[in-house]
C-alpha positions as a Markdown table, in Angstrom:
| # | Residue | x | y | z |
|---|---|---|---|---|
| 1 | Met | -0.3 | -0.1 | -0.1 |
| 2 | Pro | 1.7 | 3.4 | -1.2 |
| 3 | Ala | 1.9 | 5.8 | 1.7 |
| 4 | Lys | 0.0 | 8.9 | 2.1 |
| 5 | Lys | 1.0 | 12.3 | 0.8 |
| 6 | Gln | 1.9 | 15.4 | 3.0 |
| 7 | Gln | -1.8 | 17.3 | 0.8 |
| 8 | Thr | -3.5 | 14.6 | 2.6 |
| 9 | His | -2.3 | 15.7 | 6.9 |
| 10 | Ala | -2.2 | 19.3 | 5.9 |
| 11 | Lys | -6.0 | 19.1 | 4.5 |
| 12 | Arg | -7.2 | 17.1 | 7.5 |
| 13 | Ala | -5.1 | 19.2 | 10.0 |
| 14 | Arg | -7.1 | 21.9 | 8.6 |
| 15 | Glu | -10.4 | 20.5 | 9.0 |
| 16 | Leu | -9.9 | 19.8 | 12.6 |
| 17 | Ala | -9.2 | 23.1 | 13.2 |
| 18 | Val | -12.1 | 24.0 | 11.9 |
| 19 | Lys | -14.1 | 22.0 | 13.0 |
| 20 | Glu | -12.7 | 23.1 | 16.7 |
| 21 | Lys | -12.8 | 26.5 | 16.0 |
| 22 | Arg | -16.5 | 26.1 | 15.2 |
| 23 | Glu | -17.0 | 24.4 | 18.5 |
| 24 | Arg | -15.7 | 26.5 | 20.2 |
| 25 | Lys | -18.0 | 29.4 | 18.4 |
| 26 | Arg | -20.7 | 27.2 | 19.7 |
| 27 | Ala | -19.9 | 27.4 | 23.3 |
| 28 | Lys | -19.2 | 30.3 | 23.9 |
| 29 | Lys | -22.2 | 31.4 | 21.8 |
| 30 | Ala | -24.1 | 28.8 | 24.7 |
| 31 | Glu | -22.7 | 30.3 | 27.4 |
| 32 | Arg | -23.5 | 33.9 | 26.4 |
| 33 | Ala | -27.5 | 32.8 | 25.8 |
| 34 | Leu | -27.1 | 31.6 | 29.6 |
| 35 | Ala | -25.7 | 34.8 | 30.9 |
| 36 | Ala | -28.1 | 36.5 | 28.7 |
| 37 | Glu | -30.9 | 34.1 | 30.9 |
| 38 | Gly | -29.2 | 34.7 | 33.9 |
| 39 | Leu | -27.4 | 31.4 | 34.4 |
| 40 | Met | -23.8 | 29.9 | 34.2 |
| 41 | Thr | -21.8 | 27.0 | 33.0 |
| 42 | Asn | -19.2 | 25.7 | 35.5 |
| 43 | Glu | -16.1 | 24.0 | 34.2 |
| 44 | Asp | -17.9 | 20.4 | 35.1 |
| 45 | Gly | -20.0 | 22.1 | 32.0 |
| 46 | Ser | -23.7 | 21.8 | 34.9 |
| 47 | Val | -25.6 | 24.6 | 35.2 |
| 48 | Val | -25.6 | 27.4 | 38.3 |
| 49 | Ala | -27.6 | 30.5 | 38.3 |
| 50 | Leu | -25.9 | 33.6 | 39.2 |
| 51 | Glu | -26.1 | 36.1 | 42.4 |
| 52 | Thr | -28.7 | 38.4 | 42.9 |
| 53 | Pro | -27.3 | 41.2 | 45.4 |
| 54 | Gln | -28.5 | 41.0 | 48.4 |
| 55 | Asp | -29.1 | 44.3 | 49.4 |
| 56 | Glu | -32.2 | 44.6 | 47.1 |
| 57 | Asp | -35.3 | 43.2 | 47.7 |
| 58 | Glu | -37.3 | 40.7 | 45.6 |
| 59 | Ser | -39.2 | 45.0 | 44.5 |
| 60 | Gly | -35.9 | 45.9 | 43.3 |
| 61 | Val | -36.2 | 48.9 | 45.8 |
| 62 | Ser | -32.6 | 49.0 | 47.7 |
| 63 | Pro | -33.4 | 49.0 | 51.6 |
| 64 | Glu | -32.1 | 52.0 | 52.4 |
| 65 | Thr | -34.6 | 54.2 | 50.5 |
| 66 | Pro | -37.9 | 54.8 | 53.3 |
| 67 | Pro | -40.3 | 53.4 | 51.2 |
| 68 | Asp | -42.6 | 56.4 | 51.5 |
| 69 | Glu | -40.9 | 57.9 | 49.3 |
| 70 | Ser | -41.4 | 56.2 | 45.4 |
| 71 | Ala | -39.6 | 57.8 | 42.0 |
| 72 | Ala | -42.5 | 59.4 | 41.2 |
| 73 | Ala | -41.7 | 62.5 | 43.8 |
| 74 | Ala | -38.3 | 62.7 | 43.4 |
| 75 | Val | -38.9 | 63.7 | 40.0 |
| 76 | Pro | -39.9 | 67.9 | 39.3 |
| 77 | Ala | -43.2 | 68.8 | 38.0 |
| 78 | Pro | -42.5 | 70.6 | 34.6 |
| 79 | Ala | -42.4 | 74.1 | 34.8 |
| 80 | Pro | -46.1 | 75.4 | 33.2 |
| 81 | Val | -45.8 | 76.6 | 29.2 |
| 82 | Glu | -46.9 | 80.1 | 28.9 |
| 83 | Val | -49.3 | 80.1 | 25.5 |
| 84 | Arg | -49.4 | 83.5 | 23.8 |
């Protein structure tokens, strides 16, 4: 049986490099999608939820803000417009 040509080895190496690059790209894309959902993967491939900040309650308001102050009260009212 004749020996394989060097070109065959080079072609195979290029094909494997392209395949590995595509796999890495798919993995990065999947990781970004999980991060957008608030999830993260460990090195072993398991999926875990990202931790939420401990200083906010369920409503998303910081505990330092008194509950009687609303966001609407903090915004000044627009000045009246004079019509001529």
